[in-house]
Amino acid sequence: MAAVTSLDGVGVRRAFDRSLQAHGVEDTVVDVAVPVLHEVGLGWQSGRLGVVHEHFASTTFRGVLTELRAPVPDRRDRTVVLGCPPRELHDLPLELFGAMLHARRWRTVSLGANTPIAALAEAVRFLQADACVLAGVRPAAFASRGPSLARLGGSVPLFLAGQGALALIEPPLGVVVLPADFRAAAHVVDQVPISTDRADALHSASSGIR
């Protein structure tokens, strides 16, 4: 936080590197990145920090996503599509959450901010994805698209995340709202089993069948 306050990009990277080496991806996201982003937001709201600090933190944290998603030797058995609904621009928390799923052996495919629901559905079909996570801060971003989300949830396990999802009075049918706690949310998504088609393909490959 001291590095962010002083706009010290090298200091931010150094703190991330130390945390990654000592504690791994999940603890770095949950105990370093998310609390600092929250503190920056509170500082901006109270006037203690300026918009420059918010932009600096966002840009610098995006710069370490490569390290958070460093290649790991384990096989990727499941695929998750990540995105934010139309007019939702705050995708950094979702990208950090995706790094946690990556560390849990998920293949993560991010479509970023302001993603049409039709594009998410197309990606899910093309990739034969095992899960989809949609995040947003505005309840209206989800509530106004209930039928589309219900249809998407009928084709793939669909999870909604963020303050907008938590504020929904009645989530779309068949859709799961993730808890605010990142570790608990990652655990919920991680319970999704590998799809039948991909499980059969992996079994065939491991058995030497061509």
XYZ file of N, CA and C in Angstrom:
630
model
N 0.832 -1.199 0.000
C 0.000 0.000 0.000
C 0.868 1.252 0.000
N 1.987 1.186 0.698
C 2.909 2.327 0.698
C 3.459 2.579 -0.698
N 3.729 1.492 -1.428
C 4.238 1.639 -2.796
C 3.181 2.255 -3.705
N 1.928 1.856 -3.540
C 0.852 2.430 -4.350
C 0.688 3.913 -4.036
N 0.712 4.256 -2.763
C 0.527 5.645 -2.351
C 1.609 6.553 -2.938
N 2.821 6.028 -3.018
C 3.933 6.825 -3.549
C 4.126 6.630 -5.051
N 3.211 5.921 -5.695
C 3.278 5.658 -7.137
C 4.594 4.974 -7.509
N 4.998 4.029 -6.702
C 6.255 3.307 -6.874
C 5.988 1.962 -7.545
N 6.053 1.947 -8.871
C 5.764 0.723 -9.604
C 6.738 -0.395 -9.288
N 8.005 -0.067 -9.147
C 9.015 -1.084 -8.811
C 8.721 -1.685 -7.443
N 8.320 -0.848 -6.516
C 7.992 -1.332 -5.174
C 6.788 -2.260 -5.180
N 5.791 -1.932 -6.000
C 4.613 -2.799 -6.112
C 5.016 -4.157 -6.660
N 5.818 -4.173 -7.738
C 6.247 -5.444 -8.328
C 7.084 -6.252 -7.340
N 7.919 -5.561 -6.589
C 8.771 -6.258 -5.618
C 7.919 -6.914 -4.531
N 6.901 -6.196 -4.058
C 6.019 -6.758 -3.027
C 5.264 -7.967 -3.557
N 4.783 -7.885 -4.794
C 4.097 -9.027 -5.403
C 5.030 -10.220 -5.545
N 6.242 -9.960 -6.021
C 7.199 -11.055 -6.221
C 7.512 -11.755 -4.908
N 7.712 -10.978 -3.848
C 8.004 -11.579 -2.538
C 6.843 -12.440 -2.065
N 5.624 -11.925 -2.236
C 4.457 -12.670 -1.788
C 4.266 -13.947 -2.599
N 4.452 -13.857 -3.921
C 4.292 -15.039 -4.764
C 5.287 -16.129 -4.391
N 6.516 -15.733 -4.166
C 7.549 -16.713 -3.827
C 7.307 -17.343 -2.466
N 6.815 -16.564 -1.528
C 6.641 -17.066 -0.167
C 5.309 -17.767 0.051
N 4.255 -17.314 -0.626
C 2.912 -17.779 -0.278
C 2.088 -18.308 -1.455
N 2.516 -18.085 -2.697
C 1.768 -18.589 -3.840
C 0.702 -17.631 -4.334
N 0.011 -18.060 -5.398
C -0.930 -17.191 -6.099
C -2.146 -16.852 -5.249
N -2.778 -17.867 -4.663
C -4.050 -17.636 -3.978
C -3.900 -16.672 -2.812
N -2.896 -16.873 -1.973
C -2.691 -15.969 -0.843
C -2.312 -14.572 -1.314
N -1.566 -14.485 -2.414
C -1.179 -13.167 -2.934
C -2.397 -12.396 -3.416
N -3.305 -13.077 -4.095
C -4.528 -12.415 -4.558
C -5.398 -11.997 -3.385
N -5.653 -12.950 -2.468
C -6.613 -12.715 -1.384
C -6.063 -11.787 -0.314
N -4.792 -11.934 0.025
C -4.239 -11.209 1.170
C -3.411 -9.983 0.801
N -3.131 -9.809 -0.491
C -2.348 -8.642 -0.913
C -3.142 -7.801 -1.915
N -3.440 -8.380 -3.074
C -4.038 -7.591 -4.152
C -5.421 -7.060 -3.803
N -6.308 -7.938 -3.359
C -7.691 -7.514 -3.087
C -7.764 -6.487 -1.945
N -7.079 -6.700 -0.816
C -7.141 -5.679 0.241
C -6.578 -4.324 -0.193
N -5.512 -4.329 -0.990
C -4.948 -3.054 -1.437
C -5.923 -2.333 -2.368
N -6.525 -3.074 -3.293
C -7.512 -2.449 -4.177
C -8.684 -1.877 -3.383
N -9.116 -2.612 -2.360
C -10.209 -2.125 -1.508
C -9.788 -0.855 -0.779
N -8.581 -0.842 -0.259
C -8.083 0.326 0.475
C -7.944 1.532 -0.449
N -7.505 1.297 -1.685
C -7.389 2.389 -2.646
C -8.773 2.965 -2.946
N -9.765 2.090 -3.100
C -11.121 2.567 -3.345
C -11.656 3.405 -2.201
N -11.420 2.952 -0.973
C -11.861 3.723 0.188
C -11.122 5.052 0.271
N -9.827 5.029 -0.034
C -9.041 6.264 -0.005
C -9.521 7.279 -1.024
N -9.912 6.775 -2.206
C -10.428 7.675 -3.240
C -11.769 8.269 -2.812
N -12.639 7.457 -2.214
C -13.947 7.941 -1.785
C -13.828 8.981 -0.679
N -12.852 8.799 0.205
C -12.698 9.721 1.327
C -11.878 10.958 0.978
N -11.228 10.937 -0.181
C -10.408 12.072 -0.565
C -8.959 11.961 -0.131
N -8.604 10.887 0.578
C -7.206 10.701 0.990
C -6.308 10.396 -0.196
N -6.860 9.747 -1.209
C -6.121 9.407 -2.415
C -6.839 9.999 -3.618
N -6.092 10.214 -4.689
C -6.685 10.780 -5.889
C -6.988 9.720 -6.932
N -7.638 10.146 -7.997
C -7.948 9.218 -9.077
C -6.679 8.658 -9.687
N -5.574 9.417 -9.570
C -4.300 8.931 -10.094
C -3.876 7.644 -9.396
N -4.149 7.539 -8.094
C -3.778 6.339 -7.357
C -4.627 5.146 -7.795
N -5.909 5.397 -8.061
C -6.784 4.316 -8.515
C -6.330 3.786 -9.876
N -6.014 4.695 -10.784
C -5.557 4.278 -12.106
C -4.184 3.604 -12.026
N -3.320 4.134 -11.188
C -1.987 3.544 -11.037
C -2.082 2.126 -10.500
N -2.901 1.925 -9.470
C -3.040 0.586 -8.888
C -3.598 -0.389 -9.909
N -4.619 0.044 -10.650
C -5.235 -0.832 -11.640
C -4.230 -1.223 -12.722
N -3.512 -0.232 -13.241
C -2.553 -0.502 -14.311
C -1.405 -1.371 -13.823
N -0.890 -1.078 -12.643
C 0.246 -1.835 -12.126
C -0.157 -3.264 -11.788
N -1.341 -3.446 -11.222
C -1.791 -4.795 -10.879
C -2.022 -5.620 -12.140
N -2.508 -4.975 -13.203
C -2.659 -5.712 -14.461
C -1.296 -6.178 -14.972
N -0.276 -5.412 -14.667
C 1.061 -5.765 -15.120
C 1.614 -7.017 -14.470
N 1.066 -7.398 -13.313
C 1.575 -8.599 -12.634
C 0.701 -9.819 -12.917
N -0.349 -9.655 -13.722
C -1.212 -10.797 -14.021
C -0.434 -11.900 -14.736
N 0.570 -11.522 -15.523
C 1.384 -12.532 -16.205
C 2.085 -13.420 -15.196
N 2.639 -12.811 -14.151
C 3.296 -13.598 -13.112
C 2.280 -14.454 -12.347
N 1.085 -13.898 -12.098
C 0.067 -14.646 -11.374
C -0.433 -15.843 -12.174
N -0.358 -15.726 -13.494
C -0.809 -16.816 -14.360
C 0.372 -17.518 -15.021
N 1.476 -17.584 -14.335
C 2.655 -18.251 -14.883
C 2.342 -19.714 -15.187
N 2.945 -20.264 -16.257
C 2.688 -21.666 -16.606
C 3.027 -22.599 -15.449
N 2.196 -23.590 -15.277
C 2.441 -24.609 -14.256
C 2.447 -25.966 -14.945
N 3.147 -26.942 -14.405
C 3.303 -28.227 -15.093
C 2.045 -29.083 -15.121
N 1.080 -28.798 -14.253
C -0.107 -29.643 -14.194
C -0.958 -29.505 -15.454
N -1.615 -30.576 -15.837
C -2.496 -30.580 -16.990
C -3.761 -29.770 -16.693
N -4.252 -29.065 -17.710
C -5.486 -28.289 -17.583
C -6.666 -29.170 -17.987
N -7.430 -29.638 -17.026
C -8.531 -30.542 -17.328
C -9.848 -29.831 -17.598
N -9.999 -28.592 -17.103
C -11.270 -27.880 -17.236
C -11.039 -26.474 -17.762
N -12.051 -25.943 -18.434
C -11.972 -24.611 -19.035
C -13.082 -23.730 -18.467
N -12.724 -22.503 -18.095
C -13.700 -21.539 -17.611
C -13.600 -20.269 -18.449
N -14.746 -19.730 -18.838
C -14.814 -18.467 -19.573
C -15.168 -17.361 -18.589
N -14.408 -16.271 -18.617
C -14.615 -15.143 -17.715
C -15.029 -13.910 -18.508
N -15.903 -13.102 -17.929
C -16.286 -11.864 -18.598
C -17.135 -10.976 -17.710
N -17.286 -9.728 -18.130
C -18.187 -8.783 -17.471
C -19.303 -8.444 -18.454
N -20.541 -8.291 -17.974
C -21.660 -8.005 -18.870
C -21.534 -6.629 -19.515
N -22.347 -6.340 -20.507
C -22.288 -5.036 -21.177
C -22.348 -3.866 -20.196
N -21.508 -2.875 -20.469
C -21.396 -1.632 -19.707
C -20.713 -1.825 -18.360
N -20.228 -3.011 -18.076
C -19.429 -3.239 -16.869
C -17.951 -3.150 -17.241
N -17.248 -2.205 -16.616
C -15.854 -1.947 -16.982
C -14.852 -2.394 -15.926
N -15.329 -2.809 -14.751
C -14.428 -3.165 -13.652
C -14.117 -4.658 -13.697
N -13.173 -5.020 -14.543
C -12.863 -6.439 -14.725
C -11.622 -6.902 -13.974
N -10.892 -5.990 -13.315
C -9.661 -6.397 -12.650
C -9.895 -7.426 -11.542
N -10.893 -7.246 -10.663
C -11.134 -8.302 -9.666
C -11.408 -9.657 -10.303
N -12.121 -9.674 -11.422
C -12.397 -10.936 -12.109
C -11.111 -11.537 -12.662
N -10.206 -10.702 -13.176
C -8.931 -11.206 -13.687
C -8.105 -11.815 -12.552
N -8.136 -11.189 -11.389
C -7.421 -11.737 -10.238
C -8.044 -13.061 -9.800
N -9.365 -13.128 -9.834
C -10.050 -14.372 -9.505
C -9.686 -15.456 -10.518
N -9.576 -15.067 -11.773
C -9.160 -16.014 -12.795
C -7.769 -16.563 -12.535
N -6.878 -15.740 -11.993
C -5.536 -16.227 -11.649
C -5.608 -17.304 -10.577
N -6.546 -17.164 -9.650
C -6.724 -18.196 -8.627
C -7.209 -19.501 -9.242
N -8.140 -19.415 -10.191
C -8.620 -20.627 -10.858
C -7.510 -21.247 -11.698
N -6.699 -20.406 -12.332
C -5.555 -20.905 -13.099
C -4.631 -21.729 -12.208
N -4.389 -21.226 -10.996
C -3.532 -21.952 -10.060
C -4.161 -23.260 -9.610
N -5.495 -23.352 -9.752
C -6.205 -24.589 -9.396
C -6.383 -25.501 -10.615
N -5.557 -25.306 -11.624
C -5.499 -26.165 -12.807
C -6.630 -25.931 -13.798
N -7.275 -24.771 -13.736
C -8.261 -24.412 -14.744
C -7.575 -23.707 -15.908
N -8.056 -23.962 -17.117
C -7.700 -23.140 -18.269
C -8.647 -21.954 -18.264
N -8.137 -20.759 -18.130
C -8.978 -19.569 -18.030
C -8.921 -18.791 -19.336
N -10.089 -18.481 -19.872
C -10.206 -17.690 -21.101
C -11.014 -16.447 -20.763
N -10.357 -15.286 -20.765
C -11.008 -14.047 -20.347
C -11.426 -13.217 -21.541
N -12.689 -12.784 -21.549
C -13.204 -11.898 -22.592
C -13.239 -10.445 -22.118
N -12.892 -10.202 -20.858
C -12.733 -8.848 -20.357
C -14.026 -8.113 -20.062
N -13.900 -6.789 -20.029
C -15.030 -5.922 -19.679
C -15.984 -5.769 -20.854
N -17.228 -5.365 -20.521
C -18.209 -4.959 -21.534
C -18.412 -6.043 -22.598
N -18.668 -7.269 -22.160
C -18.800 -8.400 -23.083
C -20.278 -8.728 -23.326
N -20.718 -8.752 -24.561
C -22.104 -9.156 -24.842
C -22.354 -10.593 -24.387
N -23.539 -10.853 -23.897
C -23.877 -12.202 -23.447
C -23.774 -13.190 -24.603
N -24.125 -12.741 -25.802
C -24.031 -13.627 -26.975
C -22.588 -14.047 -27.220
N -21.630 -13.149 -26.972
C -20.220 -13.494 -27.161
C -19.772 -14.514 -26.117
N -20.263 -14.364 -24.892
C -19.945 -15.353 -23.858
C -20.479 -16.725 -24.250
N -21.727 -16.746 -24.726
C -22.332 -18.011 -25.129
C -21.563 -18.641 -26.281
N -21.104 -17.816 -27.226
C -20.336 -18.332 -28.354
C -19.019 -18.928 -27.882
N -18.345 -18.240 -26.955
C -17.085 -18.757 -26.429
C -17.288 -20.063 -25.678
N -18.371 -20.136 -24.906
C -18.667 -21.359 -24.167
C -18.859 -22.529 -25.123
N -19.600 -22.282 -26.208
C -19.832 -23.355 -27.187
C -18.546 -23.738 -27.906
N -17.801 -22.757 -28.358
C -16.592 -23.017 -29.133
C -15.558 -23.786 -28.313
N -15.416 -23.408 -27.051
C -14.407 -24.023 -26.183
C -14.911 -25.276 -25.479
N -16.220 -25.551 -25.603
C -16.840 -26.618 -24.817
C -16.485 -26.423 -23.336
N -16.703 -25.208 -22.880
C -16.277 -24.820 -21.533
C -17.015 -25.604 -20.457
N -16.349 -25.770 -19.343
C -16.920 -26.470 -18.193
C -17.639 -25.514 -17.253
N -17.336 -24.209 -17.343
C -17.960 -23.224 -16.462
C -17.799 -21.836 -17.068
N -18.623 -20.902 -16.573
C -18.544 -19.507 -16.998
C -18.771 -18.627 -15.772
N -17.938 -17.606 -15.611
C -18.072 -16.668 -14.490
C -18.264 -15.266 -15.057
N -19.332 -14.618 -14.635
C -19.685 -13.277 -15.090
C -19.701 -12.360 -13.874
N -18.953 -11.257 -13.928
C -18.822 -10.387 -12.761
C -19.234 -8.961 -13.086
N -19.850 -8.288 -12.089
C -20.250 -6.902 -12.282
C -20.576 -6.227 -10.966
N -20.546 -4.920 -10.963
C -20.814 -4.156 -9.744
C -22.241 -3.616 -9.709
N -22.955 -3.653 -10.856
C -24.316 -3.102 -10.916
C -25.346 -4.229 -10.987
N -26.305 -4.267 -10.059
C -27.347 -5.301 -10.135
C -28.102 -5.279 -11.453
N -28.317 -4.081 -12.016
C -29.068 -3.966 -13.262
C -28.385 -4.695 -14.409
N -27.066 -4.823 -14.348
C -26.345 -5.516 -15.415
C -26.762 -6.974 -15.517
N -27.212 -7.529 -14.390
C -27.683 -8.906 -14.372
C -29.207 -8.979 -14.471
N -29.888 -8.149 -13.692
C -31.344 -8.221 -13.616
C -32.001 -7.977 -14.963
N -31.429 -7.093 -15.773
C -32.028 -6.777 -17.066
C -31.770 -7.850 -18.115
N -30.942 -8.818 -17.776
C -30.590 -9.873 -18.737
C -30.929 -11.257 -18.190
N -31.955 -11.306 -17.344
C -32.330 -12.564 -16.718
C -32.581 -13.700 -17.698
N -33.416 -13.514 -18.731
C -33.676 -14.610 -19.670
C -32.422 -15.089 -20.395
N -31.561 -14.133 -20.817
C -30.325 -14.526 -21.508
C -29.402 -15.304 -20.588
N -29.315 -14.869 -19.335
C -28.453 -15.571 -18.382
C -29.004 -16.954 -18.064
N -30.331 -17.056 -17.966
C -30.933 -18.360 -17.700
C -30.657 -19.330 -18.842
N -30.721 -18.829 -20.089
C -30.419 -19.693 -21.240
C -28.958 -20.121 -21.223
N -28.065 -19.182 -20.922
C -26.646 -19.519 -20.855
C -26.396 -20.522 -19.733
N -27.073 -20.316 -18.591
C -26.918 -21.237 -17.473
C -27.466 -22.615 -17.752
N -28.322 -22.717 -18.759
C -28.834 -24.024 -19.143
C -27.850 -24.826 -19.966
N -26.813 -24.150 -20.497
C -25.831 -24.834 -21.332
C -24.496 -25.062 -20.638
N -24.238 -24.353 -19.544
C -22.965 -24.465 -18.839
C -23.184 -23.996 -17.403
N -22.476 -24.559 -16.414
C -22.569 -24.003 -15.062
C -22.161 -22.531 -15.071
N -23.104 -21.653 -14.719
C -22.893 -20.212 -14.796
C -22.873 -19.617 -13.397
N -21.832 -18.832 -13.132
C -21.665 -18.204 -11.827
C -21.630 -16.690 -12.003
N -22.360 -15.980 -11.140
C -22.342 -14.517 -11.116
C -21.551 -14.063 -9.896
N -20.731 -13.027 -10.083
C -19.854 -12.559 -9.004
C -19.891 -11.039 -8.919
N -19.415 -10.517 -7.788
C -19.339 -9.077 -7.605
C -20.522 -8.528 -6.841
N -20.428 -7.246 -6.495
C -21.477 -6.610 -5.702
C -22.815 -6.589 -6.428
N -22.780 -6.481 -7.743
C -24.025 -6.486 -8.489
C -24.764 -7.803 -8.371
N -24.009 -8.900 -8.381
C -24.628 -10.219 -8.238
C -25.158 -10.424 -6.830
N -24.388 -10.004 -5.830
C -24.791 -10.191 -4.441
C -26.037 -9.380 -4.095
N -26.290 -8.298 -4.831
C -27.435 -7.439 -4.554
C -28.712 -7.919 -5.243
N -28.615 -8.958 -6.074
C -29.797 -9.449 -6.762
C -30.809 -10.031 -5.775
N -32.059 -9.649 -5.921
C -33.109 -10.198 -5.065
C -33.438 -11.629 -5.475
N -33.469 -11.862 -6.767
C -33.788 -13.198 -7.278
C -32.902 -13.494 -8.483
N -31.830 -14.267 -8.306
C -30.943 -14.600 -9.430
C -31.693 -15.379 -10.496
N -31.241 -15.318 -11.735
C -31.873 -16.101 -12.801
C -31.882 -17.586 -12.458
N -32.872 -18.282 -12.960
C -33.029 -19.704 -12.687
C -31.808 -20.490 -13.165
N -31.301 -21.341 -12.292
C -30.184 -22.198 -12.652
C -28.826 -21.541 -12.584
N -28.762 -20.302 -12.086
C -27.498 -19.566 -12.009
C -27.086 -19.440 -10.542
N -25.790 -19.581 -10.262
C -25.279 -19.544 -8.892
C -24.564 -18.217 -8.644
N -24.913 -17.543 -7.556
C -24.221 -16.322 -7.135
C -23.072 -16.708 -6.207
N -21.874 -16.283 -6.554
C -20.694 -16.629 -5.765
C -20.587 -15.744 -4.525
N -20.046 -16.284 -3.429
C -19.838 -15.464 -2.226
C -18.795 -14.388 -2.465
N -18.818 -13.364 -1.640
C -17.874 -12.258 -1.789
C -16.444 -12.687 -1.498
N -16.262 -13.626 -0.593
C -14.935 -14.108 -0.244
C -14.318 -14.858 -1.430
N -13.135 -14.426 -1.866
C -12.530 -15.002 -3.066
C -12.196 -16.479 -2.887
N -11.715 -16.860 -1.724
C -11.368 -18.267 -1.507
C -12.627 -19.140 -1.555
N -13.671 -18.694 -0.888
C -14.923 -19.452 -0.898
C -15.492 -19.535 -2.304
N -15.405 -18.440 -3.060
C -15.919 -18.430 -4.426
C -15.128 -19.390 -5.308
N -13.803 -19.378 -5.177
C -12.976 -20.286 -5.972
C -13.292 -21.736 -5.632
N -13.572 -22.005 -4.372
C -13.919 -23.367 -3.962
C -15.228 -23.807 -4.611
N -16.204 -22.903 -4.700
C -17.487 -23.241 -5.311
C -17.291 -23.597 -6.786
N -16.570 -22.746 -7.513
C -16.336 -23.014 -8.930
C -15.537 -24.302 -9.110
N -14.598 -24.534 -8.222
C -13.713 -25.693 -8.342
C -14.444 -27.010 -8.134
N -15.683 -26.958 -7.650
C -16.460 -28.189 -7.468
C -17.103 -28.661 -8.776
N -17.045 -27.835 -9.817
C -17.641 -28.231 -11.103
C -16.849 -29.403 -11.663
N -17.508 -30.496 -12.001
C -16.786 -31.641 -12.557
C -16.388 -31.390 -13.999
N -15.408 -32.103 -14.459
C -15.005 -32.014 -15.849
C -16.154 -32.510 -16.718
N -16.378 -31.845 -17.859
C -17.481 -32.241 -18.733
C -17.269 -33.660 -19.249
N -18.377 -34.338 -19.561
C -18.305 -35.731 -20.009
C -17.470 -35.867 -21.276
N -17.664 -34.958 -22.231
C -16.935 -35.049 -23.502
C -15.434 -34.920 -23.271
N -15.036 -33.947 -22.416
C -13.610 -33.766 -22.196
C -13.030 -34.909 -21.378
N -13.788 -35.425 -20.446
C -13.313 -36.563 -19.660
C -13.063 -37.771 -20.560
N -13.970 -38.017 -21.523
C -13.794 -39.130 -22.450
C -12.548 -38.930 -23.312
N -12.341 -37.675 -23.765
C -11.184 -37.398 -24.607
C -9.878 -37.603 -23.845
N -9.850 -37.133 -22.589
C -8.643 -37.305 -21.783
C -8.385 -38.772 -21.485
N -9.456 -39.528 -21.246
C -9.294 -40.954 -20.985
C -8.736 -41.665 -22.212
N -9.241 -41.276 -23.388
C -8.757 -41.896 -24.611
C -7.289 -41.563 -24.846
N -6.925 -40.296 -24.614
C -5.539 -39.896 -24.815
C -4.595 -40.626 -23.862
N -5.018 -40.738 -22.604
C -4.160 -41.391 -21.625
C -4.062 -42.887 -21.871
N -5.044 -43.454 -22.612
C -5.037 -44.886 -22.916
C -4.322 -45.169 -24.227
N -3.838 -44.126 -24.909
C -3.133 -44.330 -26.155
C -4.042 -44.543 -27.339
N -5.325 -44.212 -27.218
C -6.271 -44.398 -28.328
C -6.197 -43.189 -29.242
N -6.104 -43.426 -30.542
C -6.025 -42.333 -31.513
C -7.252 -42.351 -32.417
